[in-house]
Each structure stands twice: as C-alpha cells, then as structure tokens.
Short mmCIF file of C-alpha atoms in Angstrom, two decimals:
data_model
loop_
_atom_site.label_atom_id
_atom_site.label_comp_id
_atom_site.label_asym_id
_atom_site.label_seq_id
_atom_site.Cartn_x
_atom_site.Cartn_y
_atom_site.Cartn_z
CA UNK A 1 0.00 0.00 0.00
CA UNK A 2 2.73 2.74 1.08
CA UNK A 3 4.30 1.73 -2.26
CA UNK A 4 1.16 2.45 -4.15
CA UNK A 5 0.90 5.99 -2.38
CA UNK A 6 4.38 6.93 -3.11
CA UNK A 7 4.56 6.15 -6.93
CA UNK A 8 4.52 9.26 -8.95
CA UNK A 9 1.67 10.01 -10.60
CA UNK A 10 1.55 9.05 -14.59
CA UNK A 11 1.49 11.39 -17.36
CA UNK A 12 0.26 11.46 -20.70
CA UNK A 13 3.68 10.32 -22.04
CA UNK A 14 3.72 7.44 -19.94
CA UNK A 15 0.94 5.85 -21.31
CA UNK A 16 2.57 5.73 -24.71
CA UNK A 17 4.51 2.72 -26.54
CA UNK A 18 8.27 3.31 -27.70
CA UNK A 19 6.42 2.07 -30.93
CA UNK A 20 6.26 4.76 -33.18
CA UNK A 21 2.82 5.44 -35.60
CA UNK A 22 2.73 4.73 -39.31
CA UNK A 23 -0.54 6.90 -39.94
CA UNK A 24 0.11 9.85 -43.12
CA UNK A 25 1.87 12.59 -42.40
CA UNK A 26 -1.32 15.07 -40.97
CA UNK A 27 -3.77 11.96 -40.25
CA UNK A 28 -6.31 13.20 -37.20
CA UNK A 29 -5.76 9.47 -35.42
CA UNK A 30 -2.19 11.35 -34.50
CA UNK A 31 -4.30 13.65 -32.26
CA UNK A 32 -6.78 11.20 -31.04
CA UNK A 33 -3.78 8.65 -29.78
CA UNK A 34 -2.44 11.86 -27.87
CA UNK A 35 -6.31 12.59 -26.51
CA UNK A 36 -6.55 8.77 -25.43
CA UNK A 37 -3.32 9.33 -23.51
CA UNK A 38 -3.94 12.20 -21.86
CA UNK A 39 -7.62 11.06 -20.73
CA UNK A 40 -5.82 8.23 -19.35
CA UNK A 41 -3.19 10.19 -16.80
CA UNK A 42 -6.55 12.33 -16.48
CA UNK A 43 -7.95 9.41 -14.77
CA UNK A 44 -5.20 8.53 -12.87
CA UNK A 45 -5.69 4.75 -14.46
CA UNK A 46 -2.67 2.85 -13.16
CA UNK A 47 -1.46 0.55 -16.69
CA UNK A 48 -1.84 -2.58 -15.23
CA UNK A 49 -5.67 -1.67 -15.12
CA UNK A 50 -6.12 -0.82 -18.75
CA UNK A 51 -7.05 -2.42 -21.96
CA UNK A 52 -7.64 -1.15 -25.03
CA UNK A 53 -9.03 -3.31 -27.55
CA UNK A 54 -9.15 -3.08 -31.45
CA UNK A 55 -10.30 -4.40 -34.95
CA UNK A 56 -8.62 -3.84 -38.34
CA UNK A 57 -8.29 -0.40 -39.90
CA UNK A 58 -5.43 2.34 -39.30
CA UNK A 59 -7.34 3.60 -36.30
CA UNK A 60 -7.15 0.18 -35.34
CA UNK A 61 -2.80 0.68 -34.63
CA UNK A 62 -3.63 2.81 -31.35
CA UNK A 63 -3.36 -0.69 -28.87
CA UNK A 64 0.28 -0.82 -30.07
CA UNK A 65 0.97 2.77 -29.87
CA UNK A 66 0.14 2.76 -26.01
CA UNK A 67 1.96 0.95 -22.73
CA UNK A 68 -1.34 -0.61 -21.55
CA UNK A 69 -2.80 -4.00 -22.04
CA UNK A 70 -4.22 -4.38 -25.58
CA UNK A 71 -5.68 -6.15 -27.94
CA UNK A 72 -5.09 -6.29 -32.16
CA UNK A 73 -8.36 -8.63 -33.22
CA UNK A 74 -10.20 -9.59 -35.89
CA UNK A 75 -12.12 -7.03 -38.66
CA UNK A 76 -15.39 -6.05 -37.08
CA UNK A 77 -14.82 -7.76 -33.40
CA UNK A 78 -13.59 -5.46 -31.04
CA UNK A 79 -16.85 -4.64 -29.52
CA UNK A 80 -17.29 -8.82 -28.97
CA UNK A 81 -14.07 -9.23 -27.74
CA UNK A 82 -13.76 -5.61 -25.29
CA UNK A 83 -17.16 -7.14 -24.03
CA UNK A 84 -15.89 -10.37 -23.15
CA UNK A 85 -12.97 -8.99 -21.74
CA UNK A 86 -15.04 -6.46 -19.40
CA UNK A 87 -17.60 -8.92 -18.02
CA UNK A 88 -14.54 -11.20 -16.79
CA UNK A 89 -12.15 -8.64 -15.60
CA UNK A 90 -14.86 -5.79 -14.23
CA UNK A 91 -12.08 -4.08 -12.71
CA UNK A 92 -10.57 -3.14 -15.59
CA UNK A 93 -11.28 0.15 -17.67
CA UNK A 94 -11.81 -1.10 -21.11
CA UNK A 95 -11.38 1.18 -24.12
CA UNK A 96 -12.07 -0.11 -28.25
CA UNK A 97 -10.81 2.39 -30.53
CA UNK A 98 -10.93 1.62 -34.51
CA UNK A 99 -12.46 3.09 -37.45
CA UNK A 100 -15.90 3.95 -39.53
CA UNK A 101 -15.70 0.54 -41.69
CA UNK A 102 -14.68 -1.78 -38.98
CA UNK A 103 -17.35 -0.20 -36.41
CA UNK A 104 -20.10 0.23 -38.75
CA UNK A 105 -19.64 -2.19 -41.74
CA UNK A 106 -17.59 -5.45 -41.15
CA UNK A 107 -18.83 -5.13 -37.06
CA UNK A 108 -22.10 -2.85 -37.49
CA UNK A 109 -24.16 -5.99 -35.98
CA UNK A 110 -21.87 -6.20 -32.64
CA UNK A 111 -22.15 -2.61 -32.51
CA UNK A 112 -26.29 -2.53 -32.29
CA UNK A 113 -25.63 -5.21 -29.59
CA UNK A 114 -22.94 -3.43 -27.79
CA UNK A 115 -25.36 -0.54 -27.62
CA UNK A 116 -28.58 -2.77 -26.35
CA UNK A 117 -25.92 -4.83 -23.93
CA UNK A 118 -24.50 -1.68 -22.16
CA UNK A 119 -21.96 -3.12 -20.41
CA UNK A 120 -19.81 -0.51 -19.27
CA UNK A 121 -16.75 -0.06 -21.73
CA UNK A 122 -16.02 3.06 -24.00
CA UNK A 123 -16.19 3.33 -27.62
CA UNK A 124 -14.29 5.97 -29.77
CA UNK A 125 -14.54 5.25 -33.61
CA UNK A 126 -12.68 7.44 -35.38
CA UNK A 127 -14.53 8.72 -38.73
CA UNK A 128 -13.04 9.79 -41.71
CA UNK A 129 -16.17 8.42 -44.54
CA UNK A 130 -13.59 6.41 -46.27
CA UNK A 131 -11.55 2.71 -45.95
CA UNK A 132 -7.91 4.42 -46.00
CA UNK A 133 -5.92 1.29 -45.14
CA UNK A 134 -6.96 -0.16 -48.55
CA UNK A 135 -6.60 3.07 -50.62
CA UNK A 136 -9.66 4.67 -50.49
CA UNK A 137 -12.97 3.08 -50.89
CA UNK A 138 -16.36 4.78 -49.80
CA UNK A 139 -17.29 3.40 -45.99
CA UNK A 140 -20.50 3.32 -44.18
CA UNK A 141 -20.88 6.86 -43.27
CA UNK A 142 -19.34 8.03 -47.19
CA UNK A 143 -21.91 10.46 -48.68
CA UNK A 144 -23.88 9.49 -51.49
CA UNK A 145 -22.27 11.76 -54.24
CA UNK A 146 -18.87 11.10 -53.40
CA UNK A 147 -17.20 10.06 -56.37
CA UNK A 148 -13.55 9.43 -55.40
CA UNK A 149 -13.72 5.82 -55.99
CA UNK A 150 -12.99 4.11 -58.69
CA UNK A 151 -15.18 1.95 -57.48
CA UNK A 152 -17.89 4.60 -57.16
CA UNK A 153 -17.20 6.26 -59.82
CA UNK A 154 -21.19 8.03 -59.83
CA UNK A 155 -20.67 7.87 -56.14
CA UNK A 156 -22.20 5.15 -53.71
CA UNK A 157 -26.09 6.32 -54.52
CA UNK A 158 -27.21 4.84 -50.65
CA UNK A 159 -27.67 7.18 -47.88
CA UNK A 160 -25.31 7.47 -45.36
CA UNK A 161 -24.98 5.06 -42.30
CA UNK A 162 -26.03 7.72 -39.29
CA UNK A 163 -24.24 5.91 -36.22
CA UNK A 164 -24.90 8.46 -33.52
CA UNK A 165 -28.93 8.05 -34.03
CA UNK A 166 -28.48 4.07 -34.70
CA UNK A 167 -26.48 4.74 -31.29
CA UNK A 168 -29.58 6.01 -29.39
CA UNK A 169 -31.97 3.37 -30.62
CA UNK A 170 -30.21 0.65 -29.64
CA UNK A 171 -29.45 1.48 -26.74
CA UNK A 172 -26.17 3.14 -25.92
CA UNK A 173 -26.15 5.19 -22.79
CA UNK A 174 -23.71 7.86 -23.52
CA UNK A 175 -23.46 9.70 -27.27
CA UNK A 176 -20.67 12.51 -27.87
CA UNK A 177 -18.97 14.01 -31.14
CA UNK A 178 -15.97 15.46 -31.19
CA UNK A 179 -12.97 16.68 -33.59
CA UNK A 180 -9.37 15.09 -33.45
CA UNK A 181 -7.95 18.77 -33.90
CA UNK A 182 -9.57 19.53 -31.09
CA UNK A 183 -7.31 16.98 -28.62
CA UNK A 184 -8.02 18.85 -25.51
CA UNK A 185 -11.85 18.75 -26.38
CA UNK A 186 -11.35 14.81 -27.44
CA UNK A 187 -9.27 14.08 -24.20
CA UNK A 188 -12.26 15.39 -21.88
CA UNK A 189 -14.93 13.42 -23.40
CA UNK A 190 -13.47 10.25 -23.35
CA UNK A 191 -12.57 10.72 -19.45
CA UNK A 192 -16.77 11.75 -19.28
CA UNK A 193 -17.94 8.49 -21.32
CA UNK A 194 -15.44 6.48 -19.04
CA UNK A 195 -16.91 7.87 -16.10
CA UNK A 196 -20.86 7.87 -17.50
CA UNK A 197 -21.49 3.86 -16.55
CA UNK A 198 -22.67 1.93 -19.03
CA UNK A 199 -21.94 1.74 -23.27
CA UNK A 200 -20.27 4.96 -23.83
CA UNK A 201 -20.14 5.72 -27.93
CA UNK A 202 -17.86 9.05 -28.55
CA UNK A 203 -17.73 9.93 -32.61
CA UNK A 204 -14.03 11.32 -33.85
CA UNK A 205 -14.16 13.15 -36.90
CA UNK A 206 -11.03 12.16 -37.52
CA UNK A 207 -9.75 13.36 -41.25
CA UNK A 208 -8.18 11.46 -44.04
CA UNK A 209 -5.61 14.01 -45.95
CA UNK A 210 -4.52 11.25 -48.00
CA UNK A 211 -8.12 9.82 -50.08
CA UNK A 212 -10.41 12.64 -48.36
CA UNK A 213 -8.10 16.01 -48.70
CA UNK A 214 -11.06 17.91 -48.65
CA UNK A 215 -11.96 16.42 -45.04
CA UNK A 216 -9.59 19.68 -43.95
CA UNK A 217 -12.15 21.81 -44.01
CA UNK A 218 -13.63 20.00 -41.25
CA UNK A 219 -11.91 22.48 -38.84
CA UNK A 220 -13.95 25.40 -40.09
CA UNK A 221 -16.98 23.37 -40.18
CA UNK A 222 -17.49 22.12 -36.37
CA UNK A 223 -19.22 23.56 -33.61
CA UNK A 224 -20.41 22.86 -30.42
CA UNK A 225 -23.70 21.89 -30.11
CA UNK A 226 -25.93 25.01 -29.07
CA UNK A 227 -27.32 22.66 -26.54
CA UNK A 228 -27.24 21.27 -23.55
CA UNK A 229 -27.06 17.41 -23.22
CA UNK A 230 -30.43 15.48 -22.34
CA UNK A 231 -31.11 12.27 -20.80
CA UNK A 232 -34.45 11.92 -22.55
CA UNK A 233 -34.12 9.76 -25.76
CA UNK A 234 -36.85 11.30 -27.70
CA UNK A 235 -35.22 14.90 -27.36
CA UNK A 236 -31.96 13.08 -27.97
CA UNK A 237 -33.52 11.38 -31.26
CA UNK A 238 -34.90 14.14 -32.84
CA UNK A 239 -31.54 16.29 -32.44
CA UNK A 240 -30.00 13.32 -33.62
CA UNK A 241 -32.23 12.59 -36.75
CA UNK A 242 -31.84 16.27 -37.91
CA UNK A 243 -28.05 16.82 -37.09
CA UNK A 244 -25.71 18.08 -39.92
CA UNK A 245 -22.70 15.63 -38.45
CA UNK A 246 -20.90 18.79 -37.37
CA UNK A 247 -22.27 19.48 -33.94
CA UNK A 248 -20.14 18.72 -30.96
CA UNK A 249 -20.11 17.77 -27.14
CA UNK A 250 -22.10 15.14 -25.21
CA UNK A 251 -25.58 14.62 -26.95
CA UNK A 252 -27.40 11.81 -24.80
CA UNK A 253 -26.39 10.76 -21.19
CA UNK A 254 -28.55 8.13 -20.58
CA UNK A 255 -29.56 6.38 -17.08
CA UNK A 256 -29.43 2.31 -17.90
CA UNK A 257 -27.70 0.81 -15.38
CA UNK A 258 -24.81 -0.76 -16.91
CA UNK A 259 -25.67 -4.72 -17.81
CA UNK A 260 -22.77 -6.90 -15.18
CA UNK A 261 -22.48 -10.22 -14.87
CA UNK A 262 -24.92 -12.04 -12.23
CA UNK A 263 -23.04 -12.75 -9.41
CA UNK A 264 -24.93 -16.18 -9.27
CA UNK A 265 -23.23 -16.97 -12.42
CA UNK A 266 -19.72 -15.66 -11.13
CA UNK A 267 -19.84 -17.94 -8.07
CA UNK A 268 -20.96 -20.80 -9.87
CA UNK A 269 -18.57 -20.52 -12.53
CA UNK A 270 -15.73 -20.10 -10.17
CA UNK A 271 -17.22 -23.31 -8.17
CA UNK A 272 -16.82 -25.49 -11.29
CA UNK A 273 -13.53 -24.25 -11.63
CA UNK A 274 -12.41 -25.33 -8.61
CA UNK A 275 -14.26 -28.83 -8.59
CA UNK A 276 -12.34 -29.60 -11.55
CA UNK A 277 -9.18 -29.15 -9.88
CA UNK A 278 -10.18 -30.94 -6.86
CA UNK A 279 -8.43 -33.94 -5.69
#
C-alpha cells in the first residue's frame, strides 16, 4: 500500500509505446492517440488496469501505440471481444478504438448489440467516410455523391450510415462528437464516457488528408452543439435525426444501469472451476 501511495503520478507520455505510428503525415488518429493518452493520466488509471481493444483499420494501430494492455483482433470484433474482456475482468477500464468501416460495416451488428448490452466499456470510432488502409474506398458513413472511388465512380447512390442516431436506438447510454484537432476537447470526453457507466459511444471526426483532402475543411466546419445534453431519448432522437454531423459535445447521457455479470453466475462458474481441480 505505502508503495502504491508513493509512486509518482503518470502522465500522458507514460501511457505511450516506444512504438512509433505509421498513420500519413497530418492523419487526425495522430491527435486522437495523444487525446486517449492524456484522458488516461486524467484518470489517474494505473497501466496494469487498462485495456484497449481493437479491430482492423489504421485507427485500429492505437493498442500498439500505447503501454497498456491491448488487444489487435479480428475485422469487425472489437466490440465482442472488449465485451468479453469487461464482463470477466470488471475491474478493468476497457477502451475499443478503430475506425468507420470496422465499427459500422464489417462489425455494425456487434455494434447494435454493444449498444442494447451496455456493459460498461467506452467506444471511440474514429470517422473519416472512407476505408484508407486499402486506398480509399467509400465506408459506411461516405456520402452518397462522393465520387472518389474508382469503385464509385457516380458515387455510392445509398444514404449514409447515421451511427450516432443508430447509437440512441439501440441502446447506448452515452453519445458525444468530437474533432481530433480539437485533442483537448477529445481528451475530456473520453474521461466523461469512461466515467458515465454503461456503453459509452464518442464519434471522432477524424480526417483522411490522404483519399479525403477535402476532409480539412472539417476544422472550419465544427461547432459545439448550441445545446445542452439530455437524458431523454426522444429529445436526444430528434436532435439526432436532424443533425448536420458537425455538432459537438455530449448529446445523450442516458440512465441504464450498466448490464454486469450475475453474481450467481460468477460464483458458480468459479465453483466449477475449482471442482475440476479438486483432488
């Protein structure tokens, strides 16, 4: 215990791998890896009682990038596995980072389940509308026109996926935007969705400079939400449904208590355990 009360305090720098990133020179997930830092020495988290968890996707590098426990999984199954991980180690603070085609495409079904679930781990997905790891194909949340494709060469002609809304109706019990050139900004909400209990869904607009260059004109298009956040879903829905993707700041805090593992089921499990080792 005295040892525990004597060791310095961490800092944002601590939390960080001597591995360093591979993301394009001007990438947002740059900023977002810094924000996910900092929230952690924010919340005085010691490393040992960390995890962050992750799919496929350049987004998807940040579990190797930082000095806690981590996870490098399948496309699409970060959410399964993060949930997994939290309902046997409750202790733990569990973040899944990754992007808008692993979240909402190759995972979008363990996403609506995360959401209706709520067991109490984080979520930041950051967005940039495109697949950049595999040079630039139209994602999820890629506008309809956008033609920068070859493979969409008229653009996609479907409707945006809208994952904040989706979000809300299935469940998710905290809903927040943000900006990666905003790191401060970014840093603060993921310590608030850590601390809200329950599924906590934060969406980076994180830009691509290399297959969306326009994307830098995200900077002069984000606001903060003229707002204040509400805990009542219908308010929180129709914001939601007629939101421009450019608002900012916590949207819904919601009041689910998180879902946790009966204890019935812990003690029972832990009883077979040990009457298999019984002699």
């Amino acid at each position: 215990m005295d040892a525990l009360l004597d060791a310095p305090r961490l800092g944002p720098k601590d939390y960080k791998s001597d591995y360093k990133p591979v993301w394009c020179p001007g990438c947002g997930d740059y900023s977002v890896l810094s924000s996910v830092t900092k929230a952690l020495a924010e919340l005085e988290v010691p490393r040992e009682q960390a995890a962050v968890i992750s799919g496929i996707g350049c987004s998807s590098r940040i579990p190797a990038y930082t000095s806690v426990y981590g996870f490098h999984g399948v496309h699409g199954r970060a959410l399964a596995l993060a949930t997994g991980l939290k309902l046997a180690r409750p202790d733990l603070t569990v973040l899944v980072t990754g992007g808008d085609g692993d979240g909402f495409s190759i995972g979008g079904n363990h996403f609506l389940h995360a959401c209706r679930r709520n067991v109490d781990i984080t979520y930041i997905v950051m967005d940039n509308q495109v697949y950049g790891m595999t040079k630039g194909q139209a994602s999820p949340t890629t506008a309809s026109e956008w033609s920068g494709s070859k493979l969409t060469p008229y653009g996609t002609g479907v409707s945006p996926f809208q994952p904040l809304a989706v979000a809300l109706s299935a469940g998710a019990n905290f809903i927040a935007r943000s900006f990666s050139g905003d790191p401060n900004e970014v840093a603060r909400l993921i310590v608030e969705a850590v601390r809200h209990p329950g599924f906590s869904f934060l969406q980076i607009l994180s830009p691509c400079v290399t297959f969306r260059p326009e994307q830098r004109g995200w900077k002069d298009a984000v606001r903060p939400a003229p707002i204040e956040p509400t805990s009542d879903p219908a308010v929180a829905g129709k914001r939601l449904m007629s939101d421009d993707g450019f608002n900012t700041g916590i949207l819904y805090l919601g009041n689910r208590p998180a879902y946790e593992t009966p204890m019935e089921a812990k003690t029972s499990r832990l009883a077979k355990i040990e009457n298999a080792f019984s002699l």
